[in-house]
Short mmCIF file of C-alpha atoms in Angstrom, two decimals:
data_model
loop_
_atom_site.label_atom_id
_atom_site.label_comp_id
_atom_site.label_asym_id
_atom_site.label_seq_id
_atom_site.Cartn_x
_atom_site.Cartn_y
_atom_site.Cartn_z
CA UNK M 1 77.65 -32.28 58.58
CA UNK M 2 75.50 -34.45 56.21
CA UNK M 3 72.29 -33.63 54.83
CA UNK M 4 69.67 -35.83 53.78
CA UNK M 5 69.59 -36.50 50.27
CA UNK M 6 66.44 -34.83 48.69
CA UNK M 7 63.02 -37.00 47.70
CA UNK M 8 63.18 -36.49 43.63
CA UNK M 9 59.27 -37.50 43.99
CA UNK M 10 58.72 -34.51 46.46
CA UNK M 11 57.54 -31.35 44.44
CA UNK M 12 58.94 -27.90 45.40
CA UNK M 13 55.69 -25.58 45.56
CA UNK M 14 56.81 -22.55 43.96
CA UNK M 15 53.79 -19.85 45.06
CA UNK M 16 51.19 -19.79 47.69
CA UNK M 17 48.73 -19.48 44.77
CA UNK M 18 49.96 -23.46 43.84
CA UNK M 19 48.87 -24.26 47.12
CA UNK M 20 45.87 -23.44 47.47
CA UNK M 21 45.06 -24.80 44.02
CA UNK M 22 45.62 -28.28 45.41
CA UNK M 23 43.84 -27.54 48.81
CA UNK M 24 40.56 -27.38 47.21
CA UNK M 25 39.24 -29.21 50.39
CA UNK M 26 40.21 -26.73 53.09
CA UNK M 27 38.63 -24.26 51.01
CA UNK M 28 34.99 -25.78 51.02
CA UNK M 29 35.65 -26.38 54.47
CA UNK M 30 35.89 -22.54 54.99
CA UNK M 31 33.39 -21.41 52.78
CA UNK M 32 30.91 -24.05 54.53
CA UNK M 33 31.78 -22.33 57.67
CA UNK M 34 31.37 -19.18 56.59
CA UNK M 35 27.78 -20.37 56.10
CA UNK M 36 26.78 -21.74 58.96
CA UNK M 37 27.75 -18.30 61.11
CA UNK M 38 24.25 -16.79 61.57
CA UNK M 39 25.33 -13.35 60.96
CA UNK M 40 27.01 -14.19 57.40
CA UNK M 41 23.36 -15.74 56.42
CA UNK M 42 21.72 -12.81 57.18
CA UNK M 43 24.58 -10.94 54.80
CA UNK M 44 24.15 -13.69 51.98
CA UNK M 45 20.53 -13.00 52.29
CA UNK M 46 20.47 -9.40 51.90
CA UNK M 47 22.95 -9.86 48.52
CA UNK M 48 20.82 -12.50 46.72
CA UNK M 49 17.82 -10.28 47.13
CA UNK M 50 19.86 -7.29 45.61
CA UNK M 51 20.66 -9.94 43.16
CA UNK M 52 17.04 -10.78 42.67
CA UNK M 53 16.31 -6.88 41.96
CA UNK M 54 15.26 -6.43 37.97
CA UNK M 55 17.78 -3.88 36.99
CA UNK M 56 15.73 -2.70 33.99
CA UNK M 57 12.70 -1.67 36.56
CA UNK M 58 14.98 1.15 37.33
CA UNK M 59 15.07 2.30 33.23
CA UNK M 60 12.51 4.86 32.93
CA UNK M 61 9.67 4.68 30.26
CA UNK M 62 11.70 7.33 27.70
CA UNK M 63 14.66 5.13 28.01
CA UNK M 64 12.97 1.93 27.48
CA UNK M 65 10.84 3.17 24.74
CA UNK M 66 14.21 4.41 22.75
CA UNK M 67 15.38 0.63 23.10
CA UNK M 68 12.20 -0.94 22.05
CA UNK M 69 11.95 1.48 19.10
CA UNK M 70 15.46 -0.13 18.22
CA UNK M 71 14.20 -3.73 18.27
CA UNK M 72 13.09 -4.95 15.09
CA UNK M 73 9.11 -5.50 14.39
CA UNK M 74 9.92 -8.89 14.20
CA UNK M 75 10.70 -9.18 17.81
CA UNK M 76 8.05 -7.00 19.18
CA UNK M 77 5.33 -9.62 20.07
CA UNK M 78 8.01 -11.06 21.85
CA UNK M 79 8.61 -8.28 23.64
CA UNK M 80 5.19 -8.32 24.71
CA UNK M 81 5.52 -11.41 26.60
CA UNK M 82 8.14 -10.08 29.32
CA UNK M 83 5.82 -7.79 31.71
CA UNK M 84 2.65 -5.97 31.98
CA UNK M 85 4.61 -2.94 31.77
CA UNK M 86 6.32 -3.99 28.51
CA UNK M 87 3.17 -4.65 26.99
CA UNK M 88 2.04 -1.44 27.69
CA UNK M 89 5.38 0.17 26.10
CA UNK M 90 4.74 -1.83 23.04
CA UNK M 91 2.18 -1.04 22.33
CA UNK M 92 3.10 2.88 22.83
CA UNK M 93 5.30 2.32 19.56
CA UNK M 94 2.45 0.90 17.33
CA UNK M 95 1.41 3.35 14.67
CA UNK M 96 -0.79 0.78 12.30
CA UNK M 97 -3.51 -1.41 13.00
CA UNK M 98 -5.87 -3.83 11.35
CA UNK M 99 -9.05 -4.34 13.57
CA UNK M 100 -11.02 -7.59 13.00
CA UNK M 101 -13.36 -7.25 16.32
CA UNK M 102 -15.81 -4.44 16.54
CA UNK M 103 -16.38 -5.18 20.34
CA UNK M 104 -12.38 -4.14 20.51
CA UNK M 105 -13.19 -0.89 19.85
CA UNK M 106 -16.20 0.11 21.20
CA UNK M 107 -14.97 -1.27 24.57
CA UNK M 108 -11.95 1.23 24.27
CA UNK M 109 -9.62 -1.24 24.67
CA UNK M 110 -7.78 -0.29 21.19
CA UNK M 111 -7.11 3.03 22.63
CA UNK M 112 -5.62 1.87 26.13
CA UNK M 113 -3.53 -0.77 24.02
CA UNK M 114 -2.45 1.41 21.32
CA UNK M 115 -2.73 5.12 22.25
CA UNK M 116 -0.87 6.53 19.51
CA UNK M 117 -2.57 5.10 16.67
CA UNK M 118 -2.30 7.40 13.44
CA UNK M 119 -3.42 4.45 10.82
CA UNK M 120 -6.36 2.32 11.67
CA UNK M 121 -8.17 -0.05 9.22
CA UNK M 122 -11.71 -1.25 10.71
CA UNK M 123 -12.79 -2.74 7.10
CA UNK M 124 -12.69 -5.99 8.57
CA UNK M 125 -14.26 -5.44 11.85
CA UNK M 126 -17.20 -3.72 10.25
CA UNK M 127 -18.48 -6.66 8.53
CA UNK M 128 -19.63 -9.32 11.15
CA UNK M 129 -18.03 -12.73 9.80
CA UNK M 130 -16.49 -15.25 11.75
CA UNK M 131 -12.43 -15.74 10.79
CA UNK M 132 -12.63 -19.50 11.61
CA UNK M 133 -14.80 -20.09 8.45
CA UNK M 134 -13.08 -22.00 5.63
CA UNK M 135 -15.02 -19.67 2.62
CA UNK M 136 -13.04 -16.77 1.88
CA UNK M 137 -14.58 -14.38 -0.89
CA UNK M 138 -11.48 -12.44 -1.94
CA UNK M 139 -12.17 -9.14 -4.18
CA UNK M 140 -9.50 -6.54 -5.48
CA UNK M 141 -11.30 -4.48 -3.01
CA UNK M 142 -12.02 -6.58 0.32
CA UNK M 143 -12.02 -9.90 1.42
CA UNK M 144 -14.57 -11.30 3.49
CA UNK M 145 -15.39 -14.66 5.56
CA UNK M 146 -18.59 -16.19 4.67
CA UNK M 147 -20.41 -18.17 7.28
CA UNK M 148 -21.97 -20.63 5.45
CA UNK M 149 -24.71 -19.43 3.64
CA UNK M 150 -26.50 -17.41 6.31
CA UNK M 151 -24.73 -14.28 5.23
CA UNK M 152 -25.32 -14.48 1.62
CA UNK M 153 -27.92 -12.13 0.37
CA UNK M 154 -30.04 -14.40 -2.41
CA UNK M 155 -32.64 -12.04 -3.35
CA UNK M 156 -30.56 -9.18 -3.97
CA UNK M 157 -27.26 -11.29 -5.65
CA UNK M 158 -25.01 -10.36 -2.92
CA UNK M 159 -22.61 -12.56 -0.59
CA UNK M 160 -22.75 -9.70 2.49
CA UNK M 161 -26.21 -9.02 3.57
CA UNK M 162 -27.08 -6.07 5.82
CA UNK M 163 -27.68 -7.85 8.67
CA UNK M 164 -24.30 -8.98 8.92
CA UNK M 165 -22.74 -5.53 8.58
CA UNK M 166 -22.57 -3.60 12.14
CA UNK M 167 -25.20 -1.63 13.14
CA UNK M 168 -24.82 2.43 12.77
CA UNK M 169 -25.34 2.89 16.37
CA UNK M 170 -22.75 0.50 16.86
CA UNK M 171 -20.37 2.38 14.40
CA UNK M 172 -20.90 5.64 15.74
CA UNK M 173 -20.01 5.00 19.31
CA UNK M 174 -16.57 3.12 18.11
CA UNK M 175 -15.67 6.01 16.33
CA UNK M 176 -16.43 8.44 18.81
CA UNK M 177 -13.90 6.84 20.82
CA UNK M 178 -11.61 6.83 18.17
CA UNK M 179 -12.14 10.25 17.82
CA UNK M 180 -11.92 11.18 21.14
CA UNK M 181 -8.51 8.55 21.78
CA UNK M 182 -6.38 9.85 18.53
CA UNK M 183 -6.44 13.12 18.10
CA UNK M 184 -3.43 12.54 15.51
CA UNK M 185 -5.00 10.39 13.35
CA UNK M 186 -3.91 10.20 9.71
CA UNK M 187 -5.55 7.42 8.13
CA UNK M 188 -9.18 5.52 8.86
CA UNK M 189 -10.62 2.76 6.72
CA UNK M 190 -14.58 2.40 7.05
CA UNK M 191 -17.08 0.21 6.00
CA UNK M 192 -20.79 1.68 5.86
CA UNK M 193 -20.64 4.35 8.23
CA UNK M 194 -23.24 7.43 8.92
CA UNK M 195 -22.80 11.00 8.74
CA UNK M 196 -22.72 11.66 12.47
CA UNK M 197 -19.82 8.96 12.71
CA UNK M 198 -17.84 10.86 10.59
CA UNK M 199 -18.68 13.99 11.58
CA UNK M 200 -17.43 13.33 15.18
CA UNK M 201 -13.93 11.77 13.63
CA UNK M 202 -14.05 15.11 11.64
CA UNK M 203 -14.33 17.53 14.39
CA UNK M 204 -11.75 15.27 16.71
CA UNK M 205 -8.99 14.36 14.34
CA UNK M 206 -8.03 17.72 12.48
CA UNK M 207 -4.86 16.12 11.24
CA UNK M 208 -6.66 13.48 9.10
CA UNK M 209 -5.29 13.25 5.55
CA UNK M 210 -6.06 10.00 4.27
CA UNK M 211 -9.86 8.63 4.04
CA UNK M 212 -11.07 5.31 2.77
CA UNK M 213 -14.80 4.53 3.06
CA UNK M 214 -16.55 1.11 1.81
CA UNK M 215 -20.30 1.00 1.07
CA UNK M 216 -20.39 4.62 0.96
CA UNK M 217 -23.41 6.79 0.00
CA UNK M 218 -24.50 10.75 -0.67
CA UNK M 219 -25.62 10.80 3.20
CA UNK M 220 -22.03 9.54 4.21
CA UNK M 221 -20.13 12.07 2.61
CA UNK M 222 -22.03 15.02 4.02
CA UNK M 223 -20.00 14.21 7.47
CA UNK M 224 -16.92 14.04 5.33
CA UNK M 225 -17.25 17.16 3.83
CA UNK M 226 -16.42 18.39 7.11
CA UNK M 227 -12.45 17.14 7.06
CA UNK M 228 -11.23 19.83 6.12
CA UNK M 229 -7.72 18.93 5.42
CA UNK M 230 -8.49 15.64 4.06
CA UNK M 231 -6.11 15.05 0.89
CA UNK M 232 -6.28 11.57 -0.15
CA UNK M 233 -9.64 10.14 -0.45
CA UNK M 234 -10.90 6.81 -1.49
CA UNK M 235 -14.63 6.21 -2.42
CA UNK M 236 -16.10 2.57 -3.36
CA UNK M 237 -19.55 2.41 -3.71
CA UNK M 238 -20.97 -0.57 -6.16
CA UNK M 239 -18.89 -3.50 -5.82
CA UNK M 240 -20.61 -6.45 -7.69
CA UNK M 241 -22.07 -9.36 -5.51
CA UNK M 242 -20.65 -7.52 -2.01
CA UNK M 243 -21.81 -3.47 -2.13
CA UNK M 244 -24.87 -2.02 -3.78
CA UNK M 245 -24.84 1.80 -2.16
CA UNK M 246 -24.96 4.78 -4.66
CA UNK M 247 -22.73 7.86 -4.73
CA UNK M 248 -24.30 10.29 -7.56
CA UNK M 249 -23.59 13.73 -8.36
CA UNK M 250 -25.27 15.02 -5.12
CA UNK M 251 -22.68 13.53 -3.03
CA UNK M 252 -20.03 14.56 -5.09
CA UNK M 253 -20.83 18.18 -5.53
CA UNK M 254 -21.24 17.86 -1.15
CA UNK M 255 -17.96 16.36 -0.91
CA UNK M 256 -16.09 18.94 -3.74
CA UNK M 257 -17.28 22.33 -1.51
CA UNK M 258 -16.38 20.50 1.83
CA UNK M 259 -12.65 19.01 1.08
CA UNK M 260 -10.98 21.78 -1.07
CA UNK M 261 -7.58 20.10 -0.08
CA UNK M 262 -7.74 16.93 -2.28
CA UNK M 263 -4.65 15.89 -3.84
CA UNK M 264 -6.03 12.84 -4.74
CA UNK M 265 -9.54 10.91 -5.36
CA UNK M 266 -10.18 7.36 -6.27
CA UNK M 267 -13.89 6.32 -7.54
CA UNK M 268 -14.93 2.52 -7.60
CA UNK M 269 -18.23 2.15 -8.63
CA UNK M 270 -19.89 5.49 -8.46
CA UNK M 271 -22.38 7.16 -10.29
CA UNK M 272 -22.10 10.33 -11.51
CA UNK M 273 -21.85 12.78 -14.54
CA UNK M 274 -20.75 16.03 -16.03
CA UNK M 275 -21.85 17.98 -12.83
CA UNK M 276 -20.14 16.12 -10.62
CA UNK M 277 -16.78 16.07 -12.09
CA UNK M 278 -16.97 19.99 -12.85
CA UNK M 279 -17.71 20.36 -9.38
CA UNK M 280 -14.43 18.53 -8.29
CA UNK M 281 -12.53 20.38 -10.48
CA UNK M 282 -13.64 23.69 -9.77
CA UNK M 283 -13.78 23.41 -5.81
CA UNK M 284 -10.86 21.11 -5.92
CA UNK M 285 -7.77 22.94 -7.35
CA UNK M 286 -5.15 21.38 -5.53
CA UNK M 287 -6.46 17.70 -7.25
CA UNK M 288 -3.48 16.25 -8.98
CA UNK M 289 -4.19 12.42 -9.53
CA UNK M 290 -7.93 11.13 -10.66
CA UNK M 291 -9.08 7.03 -10.49
CA UNK M 292 -12.41 5.77 -11.78
CA UNK M 293 -12.29 2.24 -11.42
CA UNK M 294 -15.35 0.21 -12.59
CA UNK M 295 -17.31 3.25 -13.11
CA UNK M 296 -20.63 4.05 -13.75
CA UNK M 297 -20.60 7.51 -14.81
CA UNK M 298 -23.11 8.97 -17.41
CA UNK M 299 -22.20 10.45 -20.91
CA UNK M 300 -20.43 12.93 -21.24
CA UNK M 301 -18.46 13.22 -18.14
CA UNK M 302 -15.43 13.07 -19.95
CA UNK M 303 -15.87 16.67 -21.29
CA UNK M 304 -15.77 17.97 -17.43
CA UNK M 305 -11.87 17.10 -16.98
CA UNK M 306 -10.71 19.97 -18.57
CA UNK M 307 -11.84 21.63 -15.19
CA UNK M 308 -9.29 20.37 -13.51
CA UNK M 309 -6.74 22.45 -14.13
CA UNK M 310 -3.77 20.81 -12.40
CA UNK M 311 -4.48 17.28 -13.25
CA UNK M 312 -1.45 15.64 -13.52
CA UNK M 313 -2.42 11.73 -13.69
CA UNK M 314 -5.53 9.86 -14.79
CA UNK M 315 -6.24 6.58 -14.21
CA UNK M 316 -8.69 4.44 -15.30
CA UNK M 317 -9.16 0.61 -14.26
CA UNK M 318 -11.97 -2.30 -14.90
CA UNK M 319 -14.38 0.18 -17.01
CA UNK M 320 -16.56 -1.68 -19.05
CA UNK M 321 -16.89 1.75 -21.14
CA UNK M 322 -15.08 4.79 -20.71
CA UNK M 323 -17.44 7.21 -22.07
CA UNK M 324 -21.11 6.30 -23.53
CA UNK M 325 -21.82 9.70 -25.05
CA UNK M 326 -18.74 12.09 -25.14
CA UNK M 327 -20.49 14.37 -27.29
CA UNK M 328 -18.72 16.64 -30.30
CA UNK M 329 -14.85 16.26 -30.56
CA UNK M 330 -14.62 19.62 -31.39
CA UNK M 331 -16.13 20.68 -28.44
CA UNK M 332 -14.27 18.71 -25.97
CA UNK M 333 -11.60 20.34 -23.50
CA UNK M 334 -8.28 19.53 -22.74
CA UNK M 335 -5.69 19.17 -19.64
CA UNK M 336 -2.75 21.16 -19.89
CA UNK M 337 -0.80 19.71 -17.40
CA UNK M 338 -1.79 15.97 -17.28
CA UNK M 339 1.34 14.22 -17.36
CA UNK M 340 0.39 10.53 -17.38
CA UNK M 341 -2.56 8.09 -18.56
CA UNK M 342 -2.81 4.62 -17.40
CA UNK M 343 -5.59 2.25 -18.76
CA UNK M 344 -5.73 -0.52 -16.95
CA UNK M 345 -8.00 -3.76 -17.79
CA UNK M 346 -10.88 -1.35 -19.48
CA UNK M 347 -12.97 -2.00 -22.91
CA UNK M 348 -11.67 0.40 -25.46
CA UNK M 349 -14.12 -0.96 -28.24
CA UNK M 350 -16.08 2.15 -29.02
CA UNK M 351 -13.93 4.28 -31.53
CA UNK M 352 -15.73 7.37 -30.55
CA UNK M 353 -15.15 7.31 -26.64
CA UNK M 354 -11.45 6.35 -27.15
CA UNK M 355 -10.77 9.26 -29.44
CA UNK M 356 -12.75 11.68 -26.95
CA UNK M 357 -9.97 10.56 -24.35
CA UNK M 358 -7.18 11.01 -26.90
CA UNK M 359 -8.50 15.00 -27.27
CA UNK M 360 -8.89 15.72 -23.65
CA UNK M 361 -5.41 14.09 -23.07
CA UNK M 362 -3.52 15.52 -26.01
CA UNK M 363 -0.74 17.25 -23.62
CA UNK M 364 -0.08 14.08 -22.16
CA UNK M 365 3.71 12.65 -21.51
CA UNK M 366 3.10 9.03 -20.31
CA UNK M 367 0.90 6.85 -21.64
CA UNK M 368 0.08 3.42 -20.12
CA UNK M 369 -2.24 0.53 -21.78
CA UNK M 370 -2.64 -2.86 -19.60
CA UNK M 371 -4.91 -5.53 -20.64
CA UNK M 372 -7.30 -3.68 -22.75
CA UNK M 373 -9.47 -5.23 -24.01
CA UNK M 374 -10.61 -4.06 -28.03
CA UNK M 375 -7.30 -2.24 -28.26
CA UNK M 376 -6.28 -2.52 -32.17
CA UNK M 377 -4.23 -0.99 -34.60
CA UNK M 378 -7.54 1.31 -35.19
CA UNK M 379 -8.22 2.27 -31.97
CA UNK M 380 -4.65 2.73 -31.02
CA UNK M 381 -4.19 4.85 -34.32
CA UNK M 382 -5.71 8.31 -32.47
CA UNK M 383 -3.06 7.87 -30.10
CA UNK M 384 -0.53 9.85 -32.87
CA UNK M 385 -2.54 13.00 -31.79
CA UNK M 386 -0.46 13.14 -28.68
CA UNK M 387 2.88 14.71 -29.95
CA UNK M 388 4.04 14.94 -26.59
CA UNK M 389 4.54 11.21 -25.54
CA UNK M 390 8.02 10.38 -24.05
CA UNK M 391 6.96 7.29 -22.34
CA UNK M 392 4.71 4.32 -23.88
CA UNK M 393 3.88 1.35 -22.21
CA UNK M 394 2.00 -1.52 -23.97
CA UNK M 395 1.27 -5.27 -21.86
CA UNK M 396 -1.40 -7.60 -22.68
CA UNK M 397 -2.49 -5.87 -26.07
CA UNK M 398 -2.91 -8.89 -28.37
CA UNK M 399 -4.54 -6.91 -31.11
CA UNK M 400 -2.10 -4.33 -31.48
CA UNK M 401 0.03 -5.07 -34.82
CA UNK M 402 3.70 -4.21 -35.78
CA UNK M 403 2.26 -1.87 -38.32
CA UNK M 404 -0.03 -0.40 -36.13
CA UNK M 405 2.54 0.61 -33.69
CA UNK M 406 5.09 1.71 -36.07
CA UNK M 407 2.42 4.42 -37.14
CA UNK M 408 2.01 5.95 -34.37
CA UNK M 409 5.79 5.69 -32.56
CA UNK M 410 7.02 7.28 -36.05
CA UNK M 411 4.75 10.48 -35.22
CA UNK M 412 5.84 10.82 -31.25
CA UNK M 413 9.46 12.99 -32.19
CA UNK M 414 9.68 13.41 -28.43
CA UNK M 415 10.01 9.65 -27.42
CA UNK M 416 12.15 8.27 -25.23
CA UNK M 417 11.19 4.96 -23.76
CA UNK M 418 9.13 2.22 -24.83
CA UNK M 419 7.84 -1.09 -23.20
CA UNK M 420 6.08 -3.80 -25.11
CA UNK M 421 5.36 -6.85 -23.50
CA UNK M 422 3.26 -10.03 -24.40
CA UNK M 423 1.86 -8.30 -27.27
CA UNK M 424 1.43 -11.23 -29.29
CA UNK M 425 0.45 -9.50 -32.88
CA UNK M 426 3.66 -7.49 -32.30
CA UNK M 427 6.40 -9.57 -34.14
CA UNK M 428 9.95 -9.08 -33.90
CA UNK M 429 10.50 -10.42 -38.07
CA UNK M 430 8.17 -7.15 -38.89
CA UNK M 431 10.42 -4.41 -37.79
CA UNK M 432 10.88 -2.13 -40.52
CA UNK M 433 14.40 0.16 -40.76
CA UNK M 434 12.53 3.07 -40.04
CA UNK M 435 11.34 1.46 -36.64
CA UNK M 436 14.56 0.25 -35.74
CA UNK M 437 16.25 3.06 -36.36
CA UNK M 438 14.02 5.03 -33.86
CA UNK M 439 15.16 2.24 -31.59
CA UNK M 440 18.55 2.64 -31.94
CA UNK M 441 18.13 6.13 -30.49
CA UNK M 442 15.85 5.42 -27.17
CA UNK M 443 17.00 6.12 -24.41
CA UNK M 444 15.46 2.96 -22.89
CA UNK M 445 14.13 0.14 -24.66
CA UNK M 446 12.06 -3.45 -23.02
CA UNK M 447 10.88 -5.21 -25.96
CA UNK M 448 9.10 -8.83 -25.46
CA UNK M 449 6.25 -8.90 -27.45
CA UNK M 450 6.11 -13.01 -27.09
CA UNK M 451 8.35 -15.85 -26.53
CA UNK M 452 8.94 -16.42 -30.38
CA UNK M 453 10.21 -12.61 -30.97
CA UNK M 454 13.86 -12.29 -32.43
CA UNK M 455 14.20 -9.66 -30.32
CA UNK M 456 13.31 -11.45 -27.23
CA UNK M 457 15.57 -13.25 -24.48
CA UNK M 458 19.21 -12.57 -24.87
CA UNK M 459 19.86 -11.06 -28.30
CA UNK M 460 18.93 -8.09 -27.58
CA UNK M 461 20.85 -7.22 -24.28
CA UNK M 462 24.10 -8.93 -25.98
CA UNK M 463 24.29 -6.57 -28.91
CA UNK M 464 22.54 -3.46 -27.53
CA UNK M 465 22.09 -0.86 -30.64
CA UNK M 466 24.10 -3.20 -33.24
CA UNK M 467 21.39 -5.10 -33.46
CA UNK M 468 19.68 -2.51 -35.55
CA UNK M 469 20.73 -0.23 -38.47
CA UNK M 470 23.05 2.23 -36.70
CA UNK M 471 22.00 5.99 -35.80
CA UNK M 472 23.52 9.00 -34.88
CA UNK M 473 23.97 7.92 -31.07
CA UNK M 474 23.82 4.95 -29.26
CA UNK M 475 21.15 4.09 -27.29
CA UNK M 476 20.65 2.00 -23.88
CA UNK M 477 18.58 -1.32 -23.95
CA UNK M 478 17.29 -3.78 -22.12
CA UNK M 479 15.28 -7.05 -22.23
CA UNK M 480 14.20 -8.96 -19.33
#
């Protein structure tokens, strides 16, 4: 019996899987038959409905908040656009906000949109200016959009007139809404507030710790005295060209009797005298940091600093004078716990007031002079009275010479760190062997008095202590 010879072109199927791969048309026919069945149509529709269900809606708000809290802050704006539920949940994660429209506050939309706020800045919302204006007035303390000339008060030489500020009645209503909706509020920034408005916040927000008030006066300080747990306070009274309010000894005394837990106090453009500073020192015994910016204090206020027994830091900024009449130097007390004195953009041309400052700060450990006008060798020589200085920073003091610097730093036996930047009259070529020996034992040195100095650039970084005369121990140097 003979069998036919196999056809070499015929392929042998190795499995049913290969057969189904080749018969794709058969599979399509079977699929169409199943769809044409009405019963299968109902099942398919049910399955499609199940697929359309949002699985994220099955998660509780607590789980979604945990997920959204781990998303970077840059993505939160995009998450708000997903749905209304996500918009509300993302709003619950917001803790700090800067408001530009007071109507958003007074209507209650701020609280409904962000119910868990602890930091609210209302400084821009309190000034009725349009953000579409092309004129922006920028100050170190405030920025305001000017609407042509309708908000400029030419009679009072101010760019912001009183008519452009939000009325006090509206401010009181808005603060009442915030006080009732944010019981855990910790920081608040305001402009031109009344006693009643601050009192409502003080009563309903016991956790308020930081407060900043622009255009502050004595009457508003009566409400601030009700903030028993306030620790950080910044008062801005007079700002040239912007605000013209007055804070006197009366307001400082009211403040001191109410806010006895103050740790940090900043007075900008405030008036006062010896009595106001003394009241703060006697009542606020926890005060550690005091900042005076463009102060308008009467003569003799510096003598009251001795009542601040726990003061650790004193900072003077943009002061045209330190103290016009400090009184006899022998009657001045000192701050025994003072560790840091910082003078920035101050005029130090009055020798008597500068010497009085050195006597009050005789126990200081760190001294900073930055862009101070009139600080020459004679004015700086009185700093040798402060024998416990460990760190000295000089920046932008163009009148100080190398000889004047040497006389003072050689008298400080505890000096460990020195920083000299942009002091053009301090020359690296005038460094004496005694001064170079001091440099070699310092723990930290930044020496860049000018670009032409021999010690500027990379030479000091490469040679280190070997650049100077060898001392008993090597130091660590840095030249940036």
